[in-house]
Amino acid sequence: MNLSTHCTVRSLKRANNGMRIAIVELPDGTFGEAPAGDGLKKDDTAVMSVTLGVQSGRLYPRWLRVERAS
């Protein structure tokens, strides 16, 4: 199952392992961090998505990412 919401990229940083991290502002005014997709820039409109899995009747996050809005 995929859940997603629109967000605005406020800044980008690089983690110690080289992964790009996007700091995003969500529609309710809160902020979050997630791995950034290719081509994201500061102040871009993007989509934050989480993929949920089900195991033993419980939901658990499998993948979290921020990608460019299409």
CSV table of N, CA, C and O in Angstrom, one decimal:
chain,number,residue,atom,x,y,z
A,1,MET,N,0.8,-1.2,0.0
A,1,MET,CA,0.0,0.0,0.0
A,1,MET,C,0.9,1.2,0.0
A,1,MET,O,1.9,1.3,0.7
A,2,ASN,N,0.6,2.2,-0.8
A,2,ASN,CA,1.3,3.5,-0.9
A,2,ASN,C,0.5,4.6,-0.4
A,2,ASN,O,-0.7,4.8,-0.7
A,3,LEU,N,1.1,5.4,0.4
A,3,LEU,CA,0.5,6.7,0.9
A,3,LEU,C,1.4,7.8,0.5
A,3,LEU,O,2.6,7.7,0.5
A,4,SER,N,0.8,8.9,0.0
A,4,SER,CA,1.6,10.0,-0.4
A,4,SER,C,0.9,11.3,-0.1
A,4,SER,O,-0.3,11.4,0.0
A,5,THR,N,1.7,12.4,0.0
A,5,THR,CA,1.2,13.8,0.2
A,5,THR,C,2.2,14.7,-0.5
A,5,THR,O,3.4,14.5,-0.6
A,6,HIS,N,1.6,15.9,-0.9
A,6,HIS,CA,2.4,16.9,-1.5
A,6,HIS,C,3.2,17.6,-0.4
A,6,HIS,O,2.8,17.7,0.7
A,7,CYS,N,4.4,18.1,-0.8
A,7,CYS,CA,5.2,18.8,0.2
A,7,CYS,C,6.1,19.8,-0.6
A,7,CYS,O,6.1,19.8,-1.8
A,8,THR,N,6.8,20.6,0.1
A,8,THR,CA,7.8,21.6,-0.5
A,8,THR,C,9.1,21.3,0.0
A,8,THR,O,9.3,21.2,1.3
A,9,VAL,N,10.1,21.2,-0.9
A,9,VAL,CA,11.5,20.9,-0.4
A,9,VAL,C,12.1,22.2,0.1
A,9,VAL,O,12.1,23.3,-0.6
A,10,ARG,N,12.5,22.2,1.4
A,10,ARG,CA,13.1,23.4,2.0
A,10,ARG,C,14.6,23.5,1.9
A,10,ARG,O,15.2,24.5,1.8
A,11,SER,N,15.2,22.3,2.0
A,11,SER,CA,16.7,22.2,1.8
A,11,SER,C,17.1,20.8,1.5
A,11,SER,O,16.3,19.9,1.7
A,12,LEU,N,18.3,20.6,1.1
A,12,LEU,CA,18.8,19.3,0.8
A,12,LEU,C,20.2,19.2,1.5
A,12,LEU,O,20.9,20.2,1.6
A,13,LYS,N,20.5,18.0,2.0
A,13,LYS,CA,21.8,17.8,2.6
A,13,LYS,C,22.2,16.4,2.2
A,13,LYS,O,21.5,15.6,1.7
A,14,ARG,N,23.5,16.1,2.5
A,14,ARG,CA,24.1,14.8,2.2
A,14,ARG,C,24.4,14.1,3.5
A,14,ARG,O,25.1,14.7,4.3
A,15,ALA,N,24.0,12.9,3.6
A,15,ALA,CA,24.3,12.1,4.8
A,15,ALA,C,25.7,11.6,4.7
A,15,ALA,O,26.4,11.7,3.6
A,16,ASN,N,26.3,11.0,5.8
A,16,ASN,CA,27.7,10.5,5.8
A,16,ASN,C,27.9,9.4,4.8
A,16,ASN,O,29.0,9.3,4.3
A,17,ASN,N,26.9,8.7,4.4
A,17,ASN,CA,27.0,7.6,3.5
A,17,ASN,C,26.8,8.1,2.0
A,17,ASN,O,26.8,7.3,1.1
A,18,GLY,N,26.6,9.4,1.8
A,18,GLY,CA,26.5,9.9,0.5
A,18,GLY,C,25.1,10.1,0.0
A,18,GLY,O,24.8,10.7,-1.0
A,19,MET,N,24.1,9.6,0.8
A,19,MET,CA,22.7,9.7,0.4
A,19,MET,C,22.2,11.1,0.5
A,19,MET,O,22.5,11.8,1.5
A,20,ARG,N,21.5,11.6,-0.5
A,20,ARG,CA,20.9,12.9,-0.4
A,20,ARG,C,19.6,12.8,0.4
A,20,ARG,O,18.7,12.0,0.2
A,21,ILE,N,19.5,13.8,1.3
A,21,ILE,CA,18.3,13.9,2.2
A,21,ILE,C,17.6,15.2,2.0
A,21,ILE,O,18.2,16.2,1.9
A,22,ALA,N,16.3,15.1,1.8
A,22,ALA,CA,15.4,16.3,1.6
A,22,ALA,C,14.8,16.7,2.9
A,22,ALA,O,14.2,15.8,3.6
A,23,ILE,N,14.8,17.9,3.3
A,23,ILE,CA,14.1,18.4,4.4
A,23,ILE,C,12.9,19.1,3.8
A,23,ILE,O,13.0,20.0,3.0
A,24,VAL,N,11.7,18.6,4.1
A,24,VAL,CA,10.5,19.1,3.4
A,24,VAL,C,9.5,19.6,4.4
A,24,VAL,O,9.5,19.3,5.6
A,25,GLU,N,8.6,20.6,3.9
A,25,GLU,CA,7.5,21.1,4.7
A,25,GLU,C,6.2,20.4,4.2
A,25,GLU,O,5.9,20.5,3.0
A,26,LEU,N,5.5,19.8,5.1
A,26,LEU,CA,4.3,19.2,4.8
A,26,LEU,C,3.1,20.2,4.8
A,26,LEU,O,3.2,21.3,5.3
A,27,PRO,N,2.0,19.8,4.2
A,27,PRO,CA,0.8,20.7,4.1
A,27,PRO,C,0.3,21.3,5.4
A,27,PRO,O,-0.2,22.4,5.5
A,28,ASP,N,0.5,20.5,6.5
A,28,ASP,CA,0.0,21.0,7.8
A,28,ASP,C,1.1,21.9,8.5
A,28,ASP,O,0.9,22.3,9.7
A,29,GLY,N,2.2,22.2,7.9
A,29,GLY,CA,3.2,23.1,8.4
A,29,GLY,C,4.3,22.4,9.2
A,29,GLY,O,5.2,23.1,9.6
A,30,THR,N,4.2,21.1,9.3
A,30,THR,CA,5.3,20.4,10.0
A,30,THR,C,6.4,20.0,9.0
A,30,THR,O,6.2,20.1,7.8
A,31,PHE,N,7.6,19.6,9.5
A,31,PHE,CA,8.7,19.3,8.7
A,31,PHE,C,9.1,17.9,8.8
A,31,PHE,O,8.8,17.3,9.9
A,32,GLY,N,9.7,17.3,7.8
A,32,GLY,CA,10.2,16.0,7.8
A,32,GLY,C,11.4,15.8,7.0
A,32,GLY,O,11.8,16.7,6.2
A,33,GLU,N,12.1,14.7,7.2
A,33,GLU,CA,13.3,14.3,6.4
A,33,GLU,C,13.1,13.0,5.8
A,33,GLU,O,12.6,12.1,6.4
A,34,ALA,N,13.5,12.8,4.5
A,34,ALA,CA,13.5,11.6,3.8
A,34,ALA,C,14.5,11.5,2.7
A,34,ALA,O,14.9,12.6,2.3
A,35,PRO,N,14.8,10.3,2.2
A,35,PRO,CA,15.8,10.3,1.1
A,35,PRO,C,15.2,11.0,-0.1
A,35,PRO,O,14.0,10.9,-0.4
A,36,ALA,N,16.0,11.7,-0.8
A,36,ALA,CA,15.6,12.6,-1.9
A,36,ALA,C,15.8,11.8,-3.2
A,36,ALA,O,16.8,11.2,-3.5
A,37,GLY,N,14.8,12.0,-4.1
A,37,GLY,CA,14.9,11.4,-5.5
A,37,GLY,C,15.8,12.3,-6.3
A,37,GLY,O,16.2,13.4,-5.9
A,38,ASP,N,16.1,11.9,-7.5
A,38,ASP,CA,17.0,12.6,-8.4
A,38,ASP,C,16.3,13.9,-8.9
A,38,ASP,O,15.1,13.9,-9.1
A,39,GLY,N,17.1,14.9,-9.1
A,39,GLY,CA,16.6,16.1,-9.7
A,39,GLY,C,15.8,17.1,-8.8
A,39,GLY,O,15.3,18.1,-9.2
A,40,LEU,N,15.8,16.8,-7.5
A,40,LEU,CA,15.1,17.7,-6.6
A,40,LEU,C,16.0,18.9,-6.3
A,40,LEU,O,17.2,18.8,-6.1
A,41,LYS,N,15.3,20.1,-6.2
A,41,LYS,CA,16.0,21.3,-5.8
A,41,LYS,C,15.3,22.0,-4.7
A,41,LYS,O,14.1,21.8,-4.5
A,42,LYS,N,15.9,22.9,-4.1
A,42,LYS,CA,15.3,23.7,-3.0
A,42,LYS,C,14.1,24.5,-3.6
A,42,LYS,O,14.1,25.0,-4.7
A,43,ASP,N,13.0,24.5,-2.8
A,43,ASP,CA,11.7,25.1,-3.1
A,43,ASP,C,10.9,24.4,-4.2
A,43,ASP,O,9.9,25.0,-4.7
A,44,ASP,N,11.3,23.2,-4.7
A,44,ASP,CA,10.5,22.5,-5.6
A,44,ASP,C,9.3,21.9,-4.9
A,44,ASP,O,9.3,21.6,-3.7
A,45,THR,N,8.2,21.8,-5.6
A,45,THR,CA,7.0,21.1,-5.1
A,45,THR,C,7.3,19.6,-5.4
A,45,THR,O,7.7,19.2,-6.5
A,46,ALA,N,7.1,18.8,-4.3
A,46,ALA,CA,7.4,17.4,-4.4
A,46,ALA,C,6.3,16.5,-3.8
A,46,ALA,O,5.3,17.0,-3.3
A,47,VAL,N,6.5,15.2,-3.8
A,47,VAL,CA,5.6,14.3,-3.2
A,47,VAL,C,6.4,13.4,-2.3
A,47,VAL,O,7.4,12.8,-2.7
A,48,MET,N,5.9,13.3,-1.0
A,48,MET,CA,6.5,12.4,-0.1
A,48,MET,C,5.7,11.1,0.0
A,48,MET,O,4.5,11.2,0.1
A,49,SER,N,6.3,10.0,-0.3
A,49,SER,CA,5.6,8.7,-0.3
A,49,SER,C,6.2,7.7,0.7
A,49,SER,O,7.4,7.7,0.9
A,50,VAL,N,5.3,6.9,1.2
A,50,VAL,CA,5.7,5.8,2.1
A,50,VAL,C,5.0,4.6,1.6
A,50,VAL,O,3.8,4.6,1.2
A,51,THR,N,5.7,3.5,1.4
A,51,THR,CA,5.2,2.2,1.1
A,51,THR,C,5.1,1.4,2.3
A,51,THR,O,6.0,1.2,3.0
A,52,LEU,N,3.9,0.9,2.6
A,52,LEU,CA,3.6,0.1,3.8
A,52,LEU,C,3.4,-1.4,3.4
A,52,LEU,O,2.9,-1.7,2.3
A,53,GLY,N,4.0,-2.2,4.2
A,53,GLY,CA,3.8,-3.7,4.0
A,53,GLY,C,3.0,-4.2,5.2
A,53,GLY,O,2.7,-3.6,6.2
A,54,VAL,N,2.4,-5.4,5.0
A,54,VAL,CA,1.6,-6.1,6.0
A,54,VAL,C,2.3,-7.4,6.3
A,54,VAL,O,2.6,-8.2,5.4
A,55,GLN,N,2.6,-7.6,7.6
A,55,GLN,CA,3.1,-8.9,8.0
A,55,GLN,C,2.5,-9.2,9.3
A,55,GLN,O,2.5,-8.4,10.2
A,56,SER,N,2.0,-10.4,9.4
A,56,SER,CA,1.3,-10.9,10.6
A,56,SER,C,0.2,-9.9,11.1
A,56,SER,O,0.1,-9.7,12.3
A,57,GLY,N,-0.5,-9.4,10.1
A,57,GLY,CA,-1.6,-8.5,10.4
A,57,GLY,C,-1.2,-7.1,10.9
A,57,GLY,O,-2.0,-6.4,11.4
A,58,ARG,N,0.1,-6.8,10.8
A,58,ARG,CA,0.5,-5.4,11.2
A,58,ARG,C,1.1,-4.7,10.0
A,58,ARG,O,1.7,-5.2,9.1
A,59,LEU,N,0.9,-3.3,10.0
A,59,LEU,CA,1.5,-2.5,9.0
A,59,LEU,C,2.9,-2.1,9.4
A,59,LEU,O,3.2,-1.8,10.6
A,60,TYR,N,3.8,-2.0,8.5
A,60,TYR,CA,5.2,-1.5,8.8
A,60,TYR,C,5.7,-0.8,7.6
A,60,TYR,O,5.4,-1.2,6.4
A,61,PRO,N,6.5,0.2,7.8
A,61,PRO,CA,7.0,1.0,6.6
A,61,PRO,C,8.1,0.2,5.9
A,61,PRO,O,9.0,-0.3,6.6
A,62,ARG,N,8.0,0.2,4.6
A,62,ARG,CA,9.0,-0.5,3.8
A,62,ARG,C,9.9,0.4,3.0
A,62,ARG,O,11.1,0.2,2.8
A,63,TRP,N,9.4,1.6,2.7
A,63,TRP,CA,10.1,2.5,1.8
A,63,TRP,C,9.6,3.9,2.1
A,63,TRP,O,8.4,4.1,2.0
A,64,LEU,N,10.5,4.9,2.2
A,64,LEU,CA,10.1,6.3,2.4
A,64,LEU,C,11.0,7.1,1.4
A,64,LEU,O,12.2,6.9,1.4
A,65,ARG,N,10.3,8.0,0.7
A,65,ARG,CA,11.1,8.8,-0.3
A,65,ARG,C,10.4,10.1,-0.6
A,65,ARG,O,9.2,10.2,-0.4
A,66,VAL,N,11.1,11.0,-1.2
A,66,VAL,CA,10.6,12.3,-1.7
A,66,VAL,C,11.0,12.4,-3.2
A,66,VAL,O,12.2,12.2,-3.5
A,67,GLU,N,10.0,12.6,-4.0
A,67,GLU,CA,10.2,12.6,-5.4
A,67,GLU,C,9.6,13.9,-6.0
A,67,GLU,O,8.7,14.4,-5.4
A,68,ARG,N,10.0,14.2,-7.2
A,68,ARG,CA,9.5,15.4,-7.9
A,68,ARG,C,8.0,15.2,-8.2
A,68,ARG,O,7.6,14.1,-8.6
A,69,ALA,N,7.2,16.2,-8.0
A,69,ALA,CA,5.8,16.2,-8.4
A,69,ALA,C,5.7,16.2,-9.9
A,69,ALA,O,6.4,16.9,-10.6
A,70,SER,N,4.8,15.4,-10.4
A,70,SER,CA,4.6,15.4,-11.9
A,70,SER,C,3.6,16.3,-12.4
A,70,SER,O,2.8,16.8,-11.7
